[in-house]
Each structure stands twice: as C-alpha cells, then as structure tokens.
mmCIF file of C-alpha atoms (C1' of nucleotides) and ligand atoms in Angstrom:
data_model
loop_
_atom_site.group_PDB
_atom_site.id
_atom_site.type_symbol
_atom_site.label_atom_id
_atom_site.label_comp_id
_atom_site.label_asym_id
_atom_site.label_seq_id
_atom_site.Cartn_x
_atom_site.Cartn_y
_atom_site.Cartn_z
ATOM 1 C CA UNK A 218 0.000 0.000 0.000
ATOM 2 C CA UNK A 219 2.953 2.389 -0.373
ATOM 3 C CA UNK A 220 1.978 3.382 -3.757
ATOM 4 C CA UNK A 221 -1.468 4.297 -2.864
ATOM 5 C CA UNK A 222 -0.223 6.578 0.224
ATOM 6 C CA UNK A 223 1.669 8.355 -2.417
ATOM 7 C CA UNK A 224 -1.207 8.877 -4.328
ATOM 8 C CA UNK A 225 -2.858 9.744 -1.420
ATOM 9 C CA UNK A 226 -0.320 12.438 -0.269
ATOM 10 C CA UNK A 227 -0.162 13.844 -3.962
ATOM 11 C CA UNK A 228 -3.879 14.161 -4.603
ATOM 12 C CA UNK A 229 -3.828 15.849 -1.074
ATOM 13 C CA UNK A 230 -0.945 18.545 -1.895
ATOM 14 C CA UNK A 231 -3.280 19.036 -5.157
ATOM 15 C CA UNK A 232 -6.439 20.022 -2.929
ATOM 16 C CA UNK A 233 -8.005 16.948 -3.806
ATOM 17 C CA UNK A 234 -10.529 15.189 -2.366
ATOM 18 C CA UNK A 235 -9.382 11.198 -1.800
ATOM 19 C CA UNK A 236 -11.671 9.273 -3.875
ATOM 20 C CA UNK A 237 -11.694 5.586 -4.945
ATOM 21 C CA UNK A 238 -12.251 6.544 -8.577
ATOM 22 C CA UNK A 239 -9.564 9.100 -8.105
ATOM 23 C CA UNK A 240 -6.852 6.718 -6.043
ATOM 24 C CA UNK A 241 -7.671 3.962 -9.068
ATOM 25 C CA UNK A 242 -7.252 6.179 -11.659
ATOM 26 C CA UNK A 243 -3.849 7.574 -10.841
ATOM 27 C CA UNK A 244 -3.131 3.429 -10.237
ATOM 28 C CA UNK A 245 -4.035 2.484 -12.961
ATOM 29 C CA UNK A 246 -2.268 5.405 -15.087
ATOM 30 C CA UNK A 247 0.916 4.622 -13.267
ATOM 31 C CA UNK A 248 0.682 0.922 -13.725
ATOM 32 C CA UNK A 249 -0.241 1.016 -17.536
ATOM 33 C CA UNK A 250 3.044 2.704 -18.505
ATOM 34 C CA UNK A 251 1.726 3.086 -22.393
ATOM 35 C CA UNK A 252 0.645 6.131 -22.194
ATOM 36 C CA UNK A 253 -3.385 4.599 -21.996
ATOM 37 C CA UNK A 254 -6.470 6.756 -23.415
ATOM 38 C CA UNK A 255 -9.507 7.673 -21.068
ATOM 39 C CA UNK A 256 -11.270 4.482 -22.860
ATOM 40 C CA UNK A 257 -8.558 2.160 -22.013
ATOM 41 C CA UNK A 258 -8.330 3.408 -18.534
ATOM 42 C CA UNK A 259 -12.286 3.129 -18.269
ATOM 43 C CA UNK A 260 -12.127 -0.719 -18.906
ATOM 44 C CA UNK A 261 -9.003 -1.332 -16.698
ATOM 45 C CA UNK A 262 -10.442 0.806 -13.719
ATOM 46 C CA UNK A 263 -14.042 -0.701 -14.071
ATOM 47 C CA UNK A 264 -12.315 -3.833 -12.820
ATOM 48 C CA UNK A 265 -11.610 -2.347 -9.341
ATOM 49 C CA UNK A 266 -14.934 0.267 -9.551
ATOM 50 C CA UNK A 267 -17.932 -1.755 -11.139
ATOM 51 C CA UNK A 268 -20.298 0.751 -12.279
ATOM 52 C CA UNK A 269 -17.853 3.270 -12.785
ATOM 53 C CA UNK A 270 -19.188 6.070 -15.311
ATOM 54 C CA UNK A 271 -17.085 6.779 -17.819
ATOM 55 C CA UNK A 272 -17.328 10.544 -17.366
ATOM 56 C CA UNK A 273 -15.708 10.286 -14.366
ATOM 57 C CA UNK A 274 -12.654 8.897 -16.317
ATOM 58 C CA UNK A 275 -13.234 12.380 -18.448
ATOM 59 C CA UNK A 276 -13.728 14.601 -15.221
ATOM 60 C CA UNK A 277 -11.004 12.797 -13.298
ATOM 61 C CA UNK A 278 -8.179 13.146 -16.172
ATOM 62 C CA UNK A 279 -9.466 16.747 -16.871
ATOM 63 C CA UNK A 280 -8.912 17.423 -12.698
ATOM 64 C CA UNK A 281 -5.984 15.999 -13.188
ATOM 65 C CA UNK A 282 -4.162 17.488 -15.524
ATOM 66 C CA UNK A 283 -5.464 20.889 -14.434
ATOM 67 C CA UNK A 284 -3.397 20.143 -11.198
ATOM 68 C CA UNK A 285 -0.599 19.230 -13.017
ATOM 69 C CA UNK A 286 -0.840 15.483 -12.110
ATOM 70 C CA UNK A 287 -0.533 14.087 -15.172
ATOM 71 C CA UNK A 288 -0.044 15.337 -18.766
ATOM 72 C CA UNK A 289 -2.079 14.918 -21.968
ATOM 73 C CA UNK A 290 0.023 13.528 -25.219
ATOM 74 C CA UNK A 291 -1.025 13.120 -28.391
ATOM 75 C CA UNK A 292 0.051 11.028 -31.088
ATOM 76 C CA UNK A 293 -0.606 11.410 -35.039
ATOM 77 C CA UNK A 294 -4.058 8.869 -34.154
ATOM 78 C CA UNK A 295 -7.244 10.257 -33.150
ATOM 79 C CA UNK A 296 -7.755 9.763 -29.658
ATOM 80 C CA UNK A 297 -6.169 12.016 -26.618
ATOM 81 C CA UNK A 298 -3.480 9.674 -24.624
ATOM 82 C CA UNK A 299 -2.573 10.065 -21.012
ATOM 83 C CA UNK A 300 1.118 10.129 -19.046
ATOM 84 C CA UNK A 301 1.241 9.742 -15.400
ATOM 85 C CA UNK A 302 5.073 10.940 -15.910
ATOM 86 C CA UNK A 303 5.011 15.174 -15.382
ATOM 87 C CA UNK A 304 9.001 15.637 -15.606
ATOM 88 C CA UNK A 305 10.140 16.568 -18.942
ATOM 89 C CA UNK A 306 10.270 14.007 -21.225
ATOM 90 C CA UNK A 307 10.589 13.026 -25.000
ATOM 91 C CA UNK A 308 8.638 10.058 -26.777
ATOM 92 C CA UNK A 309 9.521 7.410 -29.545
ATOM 93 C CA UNK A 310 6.480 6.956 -31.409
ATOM 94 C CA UNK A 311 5.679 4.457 -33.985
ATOM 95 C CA UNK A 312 2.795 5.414 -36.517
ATOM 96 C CA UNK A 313 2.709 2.164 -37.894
ATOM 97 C CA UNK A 314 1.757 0.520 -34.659
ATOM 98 C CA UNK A 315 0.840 3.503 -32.639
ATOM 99 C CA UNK A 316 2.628 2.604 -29.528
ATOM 100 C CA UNK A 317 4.727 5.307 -28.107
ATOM 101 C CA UNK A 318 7.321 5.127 -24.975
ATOM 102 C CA UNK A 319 9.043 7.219 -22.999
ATOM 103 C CA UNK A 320 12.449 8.960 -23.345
ATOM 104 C CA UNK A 321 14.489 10.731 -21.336
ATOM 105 C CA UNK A 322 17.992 12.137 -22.208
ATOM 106 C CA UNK A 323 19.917 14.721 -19.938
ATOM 107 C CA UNK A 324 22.896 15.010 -22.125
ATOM 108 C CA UNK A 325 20.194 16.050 -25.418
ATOM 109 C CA UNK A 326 18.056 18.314 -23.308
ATOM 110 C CA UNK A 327 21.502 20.298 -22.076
ATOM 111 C CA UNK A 328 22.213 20.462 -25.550
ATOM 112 C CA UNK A 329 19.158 21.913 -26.805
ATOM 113 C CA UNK A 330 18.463 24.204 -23.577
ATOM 114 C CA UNK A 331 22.214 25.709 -24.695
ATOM 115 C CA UNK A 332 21.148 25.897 -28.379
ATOM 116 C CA UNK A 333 18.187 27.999 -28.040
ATOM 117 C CA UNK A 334 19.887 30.178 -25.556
ATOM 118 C CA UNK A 335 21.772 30.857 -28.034
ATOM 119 C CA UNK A 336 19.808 30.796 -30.971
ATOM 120 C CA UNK A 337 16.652 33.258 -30.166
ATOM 121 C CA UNK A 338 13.613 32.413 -32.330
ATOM 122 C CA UNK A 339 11.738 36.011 -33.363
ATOM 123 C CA UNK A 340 8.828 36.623 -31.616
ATOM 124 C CA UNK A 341 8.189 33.326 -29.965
ATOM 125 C CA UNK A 342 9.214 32.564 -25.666
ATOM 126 C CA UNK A 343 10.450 28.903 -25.927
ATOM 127 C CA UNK A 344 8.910 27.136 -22.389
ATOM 128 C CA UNK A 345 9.531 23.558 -23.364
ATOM 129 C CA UNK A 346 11.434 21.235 -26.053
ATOM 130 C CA UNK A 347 9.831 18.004 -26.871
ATOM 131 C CA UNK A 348 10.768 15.504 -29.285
ATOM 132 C CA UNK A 349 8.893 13.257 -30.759
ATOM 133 C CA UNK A 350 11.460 10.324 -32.431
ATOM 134 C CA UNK A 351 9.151 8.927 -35.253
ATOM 135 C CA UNK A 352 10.585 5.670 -35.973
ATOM 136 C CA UNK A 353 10.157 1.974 -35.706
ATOM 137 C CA UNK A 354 10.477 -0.167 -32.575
ATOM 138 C CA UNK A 355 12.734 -3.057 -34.096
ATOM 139 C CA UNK A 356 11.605 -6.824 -33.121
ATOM 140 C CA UNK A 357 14.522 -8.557 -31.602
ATOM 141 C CA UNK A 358 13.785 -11.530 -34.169
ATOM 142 C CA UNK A 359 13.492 -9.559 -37.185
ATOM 143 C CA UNK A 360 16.187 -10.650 -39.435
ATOM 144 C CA UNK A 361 16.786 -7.785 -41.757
ATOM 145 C CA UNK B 61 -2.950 30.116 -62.838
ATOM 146 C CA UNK B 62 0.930 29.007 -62.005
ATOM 147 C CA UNK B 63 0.147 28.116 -58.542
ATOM 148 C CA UNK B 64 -2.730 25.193 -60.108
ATOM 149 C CA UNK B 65 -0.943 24.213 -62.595
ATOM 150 C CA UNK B 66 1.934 22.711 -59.614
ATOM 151 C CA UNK B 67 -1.112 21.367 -57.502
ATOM 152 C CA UNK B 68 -2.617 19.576 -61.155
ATOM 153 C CA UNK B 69 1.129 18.067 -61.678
ATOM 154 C CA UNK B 70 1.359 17.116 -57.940
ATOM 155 C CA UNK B 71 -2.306 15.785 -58.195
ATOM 156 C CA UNK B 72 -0.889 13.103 -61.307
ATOM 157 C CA UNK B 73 2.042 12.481 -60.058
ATOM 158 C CA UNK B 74 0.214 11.026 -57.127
ATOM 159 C CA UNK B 75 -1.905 9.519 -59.760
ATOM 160 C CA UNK B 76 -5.150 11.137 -58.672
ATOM 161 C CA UNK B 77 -7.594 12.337 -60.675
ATOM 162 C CA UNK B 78 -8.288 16.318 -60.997
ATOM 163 C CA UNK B 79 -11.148 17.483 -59.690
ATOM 164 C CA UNK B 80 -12.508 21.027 -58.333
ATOM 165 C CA UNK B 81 -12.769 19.939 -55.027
ATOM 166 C CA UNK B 82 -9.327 18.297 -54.791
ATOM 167 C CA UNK B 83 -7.221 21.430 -56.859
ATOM 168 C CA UNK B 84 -9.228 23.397 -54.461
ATOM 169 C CA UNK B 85 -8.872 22.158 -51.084
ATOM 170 C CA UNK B 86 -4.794 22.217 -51.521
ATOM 171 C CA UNK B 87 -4.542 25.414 -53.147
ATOM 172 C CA UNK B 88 -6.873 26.712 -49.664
ATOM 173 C CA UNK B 89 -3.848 24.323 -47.710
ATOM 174 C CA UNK B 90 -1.192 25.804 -49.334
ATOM 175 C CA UNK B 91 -2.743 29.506 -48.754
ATOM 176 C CA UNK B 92 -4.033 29.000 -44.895
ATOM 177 C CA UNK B 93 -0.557 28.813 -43.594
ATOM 178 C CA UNK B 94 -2.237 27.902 -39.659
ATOM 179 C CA UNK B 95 -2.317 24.554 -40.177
ATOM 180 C CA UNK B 96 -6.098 24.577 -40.381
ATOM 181 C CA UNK B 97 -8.312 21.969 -39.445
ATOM 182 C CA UNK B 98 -10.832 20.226 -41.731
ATOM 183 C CA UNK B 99 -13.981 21.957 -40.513
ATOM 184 C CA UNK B 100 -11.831 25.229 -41.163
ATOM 185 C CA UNK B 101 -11.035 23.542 -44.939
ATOM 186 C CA UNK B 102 -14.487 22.838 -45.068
ATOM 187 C CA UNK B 103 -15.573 26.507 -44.846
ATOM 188 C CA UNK B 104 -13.187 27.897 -46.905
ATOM 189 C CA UNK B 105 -13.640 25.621 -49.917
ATOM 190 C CA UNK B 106 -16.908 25.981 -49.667
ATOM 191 C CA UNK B 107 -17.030 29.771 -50.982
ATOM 192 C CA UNK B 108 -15.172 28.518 -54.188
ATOM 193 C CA UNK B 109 -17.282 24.805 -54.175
ATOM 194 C CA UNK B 110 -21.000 25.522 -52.989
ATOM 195 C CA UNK B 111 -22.605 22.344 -52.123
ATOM 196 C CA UNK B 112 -19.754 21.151 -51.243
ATOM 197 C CA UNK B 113 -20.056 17.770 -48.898
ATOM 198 C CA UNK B 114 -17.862 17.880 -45.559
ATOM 199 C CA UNK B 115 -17.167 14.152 -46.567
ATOM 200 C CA UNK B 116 -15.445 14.979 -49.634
ATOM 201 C CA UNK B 117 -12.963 17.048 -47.164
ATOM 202 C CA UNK B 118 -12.427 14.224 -44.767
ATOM 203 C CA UNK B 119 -11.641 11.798 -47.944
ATOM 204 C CA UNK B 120 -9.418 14.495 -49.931
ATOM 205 C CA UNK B 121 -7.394 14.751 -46.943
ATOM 206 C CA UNK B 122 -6.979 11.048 -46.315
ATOM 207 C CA UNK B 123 -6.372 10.695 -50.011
ATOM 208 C CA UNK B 124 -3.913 13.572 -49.385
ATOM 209 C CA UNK B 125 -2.415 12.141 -46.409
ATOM 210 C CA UNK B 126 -1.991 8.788 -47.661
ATOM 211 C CA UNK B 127 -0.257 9.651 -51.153
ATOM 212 C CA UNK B 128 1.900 11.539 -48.920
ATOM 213 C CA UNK B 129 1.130 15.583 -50.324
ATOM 214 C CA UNK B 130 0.294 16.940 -46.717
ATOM 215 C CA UNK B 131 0.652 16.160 -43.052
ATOM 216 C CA UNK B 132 -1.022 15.339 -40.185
ATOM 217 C CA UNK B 133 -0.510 17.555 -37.522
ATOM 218 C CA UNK B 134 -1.812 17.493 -33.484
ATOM 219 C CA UNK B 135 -2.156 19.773 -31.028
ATOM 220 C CA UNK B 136 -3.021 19.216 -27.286
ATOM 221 C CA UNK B 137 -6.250 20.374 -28.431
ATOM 222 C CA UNK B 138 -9.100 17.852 -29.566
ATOM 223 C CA UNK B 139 -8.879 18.152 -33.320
ATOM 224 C CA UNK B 140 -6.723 17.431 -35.987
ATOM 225 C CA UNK B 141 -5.028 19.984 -38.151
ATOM 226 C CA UNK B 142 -3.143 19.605 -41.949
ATOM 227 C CA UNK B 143 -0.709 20.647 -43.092
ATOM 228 C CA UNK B 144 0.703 21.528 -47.006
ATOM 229 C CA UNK B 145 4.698 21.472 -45.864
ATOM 230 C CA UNK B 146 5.734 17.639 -46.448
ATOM 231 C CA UNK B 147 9.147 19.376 -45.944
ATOM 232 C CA UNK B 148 10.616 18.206 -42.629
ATOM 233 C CA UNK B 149 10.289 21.209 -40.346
ATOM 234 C CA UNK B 150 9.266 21.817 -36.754
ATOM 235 C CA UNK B 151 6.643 23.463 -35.200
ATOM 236 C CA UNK B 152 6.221 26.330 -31.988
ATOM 237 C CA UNK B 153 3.104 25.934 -30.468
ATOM 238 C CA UNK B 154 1.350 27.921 -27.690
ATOM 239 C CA UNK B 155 -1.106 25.754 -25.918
ATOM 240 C CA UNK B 156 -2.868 28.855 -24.462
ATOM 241 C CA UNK B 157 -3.805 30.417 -27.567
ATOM 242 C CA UNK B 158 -3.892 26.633 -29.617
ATOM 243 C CA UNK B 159 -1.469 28.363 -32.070
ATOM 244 C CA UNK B 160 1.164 26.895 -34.137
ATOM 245 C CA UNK B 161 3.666 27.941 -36.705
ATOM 246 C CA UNK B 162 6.220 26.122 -38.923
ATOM 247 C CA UNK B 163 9.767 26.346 -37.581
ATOM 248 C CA UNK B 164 12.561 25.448 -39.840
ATOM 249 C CA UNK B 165 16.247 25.506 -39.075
ATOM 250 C CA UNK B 166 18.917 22.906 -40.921
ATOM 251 C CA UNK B 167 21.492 23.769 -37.970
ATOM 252 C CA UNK B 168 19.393 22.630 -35.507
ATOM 253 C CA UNK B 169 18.221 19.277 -37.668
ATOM 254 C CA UNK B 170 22.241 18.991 -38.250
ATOM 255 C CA UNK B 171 23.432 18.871 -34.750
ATOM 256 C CA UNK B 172 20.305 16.112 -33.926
ATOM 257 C CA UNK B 173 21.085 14.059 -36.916
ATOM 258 C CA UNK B 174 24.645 13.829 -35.252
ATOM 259 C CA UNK B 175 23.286 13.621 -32.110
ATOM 260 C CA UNK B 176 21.316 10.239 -32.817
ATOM 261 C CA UNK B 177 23.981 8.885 -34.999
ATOM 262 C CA UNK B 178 26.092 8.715 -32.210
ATOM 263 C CA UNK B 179 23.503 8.005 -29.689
ATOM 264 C CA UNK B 180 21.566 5.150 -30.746
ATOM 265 C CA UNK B 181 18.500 4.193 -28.873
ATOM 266 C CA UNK B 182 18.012 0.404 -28.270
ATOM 267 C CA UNK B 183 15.490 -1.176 -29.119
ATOM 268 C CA UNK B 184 14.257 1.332 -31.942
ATOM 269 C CA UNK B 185 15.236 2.790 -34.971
ATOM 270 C CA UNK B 186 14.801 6.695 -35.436
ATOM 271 C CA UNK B 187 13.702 7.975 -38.771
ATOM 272 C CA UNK B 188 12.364 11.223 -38.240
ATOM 273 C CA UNK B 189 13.177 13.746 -35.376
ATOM 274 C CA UNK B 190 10.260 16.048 -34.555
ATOM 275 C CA UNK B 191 10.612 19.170 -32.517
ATOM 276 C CA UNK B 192 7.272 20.738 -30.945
ATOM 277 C CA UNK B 193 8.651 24.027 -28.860
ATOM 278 C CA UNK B 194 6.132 24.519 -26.421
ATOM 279 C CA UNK B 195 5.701 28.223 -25.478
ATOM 280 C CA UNK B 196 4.752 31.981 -25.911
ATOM 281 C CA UNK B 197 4.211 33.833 -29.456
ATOM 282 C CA UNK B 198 5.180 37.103 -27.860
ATOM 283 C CA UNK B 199 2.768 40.341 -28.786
ATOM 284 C CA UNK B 200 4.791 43.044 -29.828
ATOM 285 C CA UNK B 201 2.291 45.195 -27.294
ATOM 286 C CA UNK B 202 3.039 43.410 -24.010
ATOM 287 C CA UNK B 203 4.724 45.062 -22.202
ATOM 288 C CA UNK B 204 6.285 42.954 -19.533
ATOM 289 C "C1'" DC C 330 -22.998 12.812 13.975
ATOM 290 C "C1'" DT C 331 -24.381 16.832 10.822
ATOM 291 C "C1'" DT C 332 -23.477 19.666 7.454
ATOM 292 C "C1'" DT C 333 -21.630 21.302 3.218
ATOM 293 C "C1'" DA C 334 -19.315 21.385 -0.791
ATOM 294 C "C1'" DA C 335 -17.146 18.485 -4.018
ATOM 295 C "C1'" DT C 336 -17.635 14.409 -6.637
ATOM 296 C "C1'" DT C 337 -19.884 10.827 -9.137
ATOM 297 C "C1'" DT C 338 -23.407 9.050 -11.791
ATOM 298 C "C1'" DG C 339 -26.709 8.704 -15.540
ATOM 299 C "C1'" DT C 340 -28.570 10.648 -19.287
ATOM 300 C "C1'" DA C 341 -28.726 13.615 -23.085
ATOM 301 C "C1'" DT C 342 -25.933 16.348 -26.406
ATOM 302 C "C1'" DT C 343 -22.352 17.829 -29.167
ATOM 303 C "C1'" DT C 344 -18.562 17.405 -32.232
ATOM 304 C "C1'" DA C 345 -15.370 15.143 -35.126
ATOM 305 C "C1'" DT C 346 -15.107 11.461 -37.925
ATOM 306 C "C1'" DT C 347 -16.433 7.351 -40.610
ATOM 307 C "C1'" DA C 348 -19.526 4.043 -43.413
ATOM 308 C "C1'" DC C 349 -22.004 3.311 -47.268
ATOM 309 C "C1'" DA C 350 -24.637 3.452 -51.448
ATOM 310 C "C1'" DA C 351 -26.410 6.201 -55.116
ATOM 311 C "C1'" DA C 352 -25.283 9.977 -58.293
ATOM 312 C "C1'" DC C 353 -21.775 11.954 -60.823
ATOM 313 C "C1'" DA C 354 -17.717 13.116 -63.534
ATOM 314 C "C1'" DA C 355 -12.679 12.500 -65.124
ATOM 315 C "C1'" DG C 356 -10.154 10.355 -68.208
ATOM 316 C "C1'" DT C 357 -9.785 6.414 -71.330
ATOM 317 C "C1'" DT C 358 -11.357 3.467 -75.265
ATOM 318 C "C1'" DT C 359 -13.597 2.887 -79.410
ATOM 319 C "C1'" DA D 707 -17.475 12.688 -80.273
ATOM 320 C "C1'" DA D 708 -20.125 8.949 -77.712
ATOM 321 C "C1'" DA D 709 -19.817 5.362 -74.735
ATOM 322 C "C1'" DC D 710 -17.486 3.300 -71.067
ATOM 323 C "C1'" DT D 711 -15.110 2.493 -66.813
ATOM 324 C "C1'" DT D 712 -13.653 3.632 -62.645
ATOM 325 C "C1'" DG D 713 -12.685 6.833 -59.163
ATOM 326 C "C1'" DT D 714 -14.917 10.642 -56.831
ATOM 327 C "C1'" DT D 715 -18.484 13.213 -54.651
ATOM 328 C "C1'" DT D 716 -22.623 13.641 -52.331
ATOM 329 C "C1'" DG D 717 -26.115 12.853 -48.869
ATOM 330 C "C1'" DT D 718 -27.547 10.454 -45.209
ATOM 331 C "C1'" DA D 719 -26.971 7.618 -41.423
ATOM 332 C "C1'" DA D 720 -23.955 5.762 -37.940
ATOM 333 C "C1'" DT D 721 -19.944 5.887 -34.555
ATOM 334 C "C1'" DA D 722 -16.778 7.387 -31.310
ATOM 335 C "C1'" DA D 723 -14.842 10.616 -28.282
ATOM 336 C "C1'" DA D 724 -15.870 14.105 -25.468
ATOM 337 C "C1'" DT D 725 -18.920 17.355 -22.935
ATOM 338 C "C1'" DA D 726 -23.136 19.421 -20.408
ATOM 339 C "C1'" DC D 727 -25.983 19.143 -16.780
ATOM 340 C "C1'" DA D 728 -28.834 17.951 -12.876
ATOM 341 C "C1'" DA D 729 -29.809 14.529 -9.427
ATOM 342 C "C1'" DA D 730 -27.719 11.340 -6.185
ATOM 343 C "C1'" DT D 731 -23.880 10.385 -3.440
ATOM 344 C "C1'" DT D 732 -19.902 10.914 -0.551
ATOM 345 C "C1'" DA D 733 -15.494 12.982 1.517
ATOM 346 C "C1'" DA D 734 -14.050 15.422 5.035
ATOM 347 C "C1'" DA D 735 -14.587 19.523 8.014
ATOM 348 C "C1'" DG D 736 -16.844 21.160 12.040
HETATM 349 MN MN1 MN E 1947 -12.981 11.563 -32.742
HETATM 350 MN MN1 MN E 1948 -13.885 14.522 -30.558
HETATM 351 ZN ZN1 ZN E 1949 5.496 9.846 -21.618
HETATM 352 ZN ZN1 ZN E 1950 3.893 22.800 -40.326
#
DNA sequence: CTTTAATTTGTATTTATTACAAACAAGTTT
DNA sequence: AAACTTGTTTGTAATAAATACAAATTAAAG
C-alpha cells in the first residue's frame, strides 16, 4: 500500500478530495506505462470500480491534468493519450503501430536548452522542447 | 494560374484524378498557412465549391495524407489539423492560444542528426526527429 | 454525527469522424 | 465525339470521443 499513500499524499498537496475513482485512476495510469487513453483506462479501472461512469474517467483526467498530475500527449491517431510521468520528457512513437514510450535524455536536453539560448527564435518565448522520435520499434527476431 | 498548374502536376504524379474539389482544397492548404483543421477547410472551400459535402474534405485529406502531399498535424487540443509542408520542419506551439507555426532551421536538424547517430536508442530505430517548442508567441504590445 | 461542498453518476448532447450506397464526372477506349 | 469504366463526390446515417448538466452520493470539516 505504499503506492497508494503516495497517491494519497499527492492528490492531497493538489487540494483533492481522496476518492476511490480518483486513487484507481492515478493506479491504474501509473501501472499502464503506455501512455493509456480515457477508454482504455475506463475498462481497466471498471475492474476495481464496477459501475464506474465513464465521465468520471473524463472529469477525473481533466482534474488531473489541471493540477498538473498528469499530462495529456497526443500522437498522429485520433484519440487524446494520457502520461502519469510530469518531468520533462521526449517520446519514440511508432505510426505504424501507434505505440509510443518514454524517453528521457539529460545530455540532449543540455544540448538543446544551450542551443536555443543561443539561438533566439523572433517573436516566440520557448517554455519547453519536446521531441517526438518517429521511428520503428525493431523486433529482436526480425532478421533484416 | 501558375500556382494550379503545380497542384494539377502534384495531383498526377500522385496519380489522382483532378477534380474542383481536390485542386481546391490544396490550393486553400497551401494559402491557410495555420495549419487549419478540416472543418476550417471545409468553410473555406466551400465559398469557391458551394454544395460542397464535408465528406469529400475528410476523404481528400486522407487521399492527401496517404499519397503523402500533406501532413497530419496534433495539437493538445481535440482536433486534428493539416498541413501543405511535407518538408521536414518543426513546429512552436502555444497551448494557451492553440497556435502553431512552422519552424525550420537545418542547424538545428544537423546537430540532432549527429546527435542520434552517435547516440543510438536500443530497441528502436529513429527515422524522423520532430521538434514541438512549447511556449509563448510574444505580442509586440506586451509590455512585460 | 451533521453539514456542506465536491464528486460521481446517468442521461442527453455535441462534435469530429467514418460508413455506405447512389449519383456523378474525369479520363480512357472505341 | 459517344460510350465506357472507374474513381470521386454527395447525402444520409452511424460511430466514437468528449462534454453538459442535474440529481444522487460521498469525503471530510466542524
Ligand atoms: Mn474523434
Ligand atoms: Mn472529438
Ligand atoms: Zn510519456
Ligand atoms: Zn507545419
């Protein structure tokens, strides 16, 4: 149960009240590390909340991100994903497949924090870098 | 007439057939420079195409998409956006204001190219490094 | 406990997108 | 040029994701 005091504590520091739905949600989004959509999450939380509604998943991600708890990311598909991971972060995404995963590289975001020090961009306040790799995740028994 | 005649040669090339609608929705792409979305397309095209069918949008951009003459682009907002600029480029995007401008600079695409030839990720193979620069389009008025 | 305000639910809408079949038109064949 | 073929557009209906809203419920403060 150390995860869920976590939760707990972090839902509190938000103003939040402590709510199943709430507690399972941030579980489940931590848990489900592929970056899940508000669908996927309905089905896997509806296992610990029967009768869940799904606009609670709606209301609860919305809360959520408003607080900062969690971000949205999108991908080139048509639904809005969900990352339980707030620190600055890059993705590898696959279009083929549409599974994306995390990536996180000090040494590149020094490098590109230093470049755009540098190199001012006209009329525009840079806040945040993030890279989206488009590529392919390679099968360890593909032969090519 | 110079700028149709490009989009008619593009339009074979791809080995479409010419229509109104088609010739029209990319020459509205290539003039909206926003990145605009297809209900946006919709309403332009439609001065130039009355009776136009918000279907035939949906499918020219697929069609569009698919033979590879524009882009799919996302925001954090809820709809999709297109773009004309197959070109690799990046984009600066203020989540406040859902606005989003091209951003193209070969130094910066240099020093990642090196970056990621040295650095290779495991597991995955990158083919195309996308930049989304999350921040502020400054008003020339503000005066903070 | 009681109270109160926030949260959840359930239902109804909205919005973006897709499915599909009939009508139509571009480009080819004769 | 007329007929043909096939891809395209239209119109309508359906879906899927997301949102609006009010009633029912519940967390947590007093
Ligand atoms: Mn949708
Ligand atoms: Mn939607
Ligand atoms: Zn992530
Ligand atoms: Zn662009």
């Amino acid at each position: 149960m150390e995860i869920t005091q976590g939760i707990i504590r972090r839902l509190n520091e938000a103003g939040l009240k402590i709510t199943p739905q709430r507690v399972a949600v941030m579980q489940t989004l931590c848990k489900l590390r592929m970056h899940p959509t508000a669908e996927e999450l309905f089905a896997e939380v509806s296992k610990t909340i029967p009768g869940l509604s799904p606009t609670t998943i709606y209301n609860t991600l919305d809360t959520f991100v408003e607080k900062g708890l969690i971000k949205r990311v999108k991908t080139d598909a048509d639904v809005m994903r969900y990352d339980a991971i707030t620190e600055h972060h890059h993705h590898l995404y696959c279009a083929v497949s549409d599974r994306m995963e995390d990536y996180f590289d000090n040494e590149l975001d020094e490098m590109l924090s230093a470049y755009f020090e540098r190199k001012q961009i006209n009329g525009f306040k840079v806040s945040d870098i993030r890279l989206q790799l488009m590529g392919d995740f390679s099968e360890r028994k593909t032969t090519q």
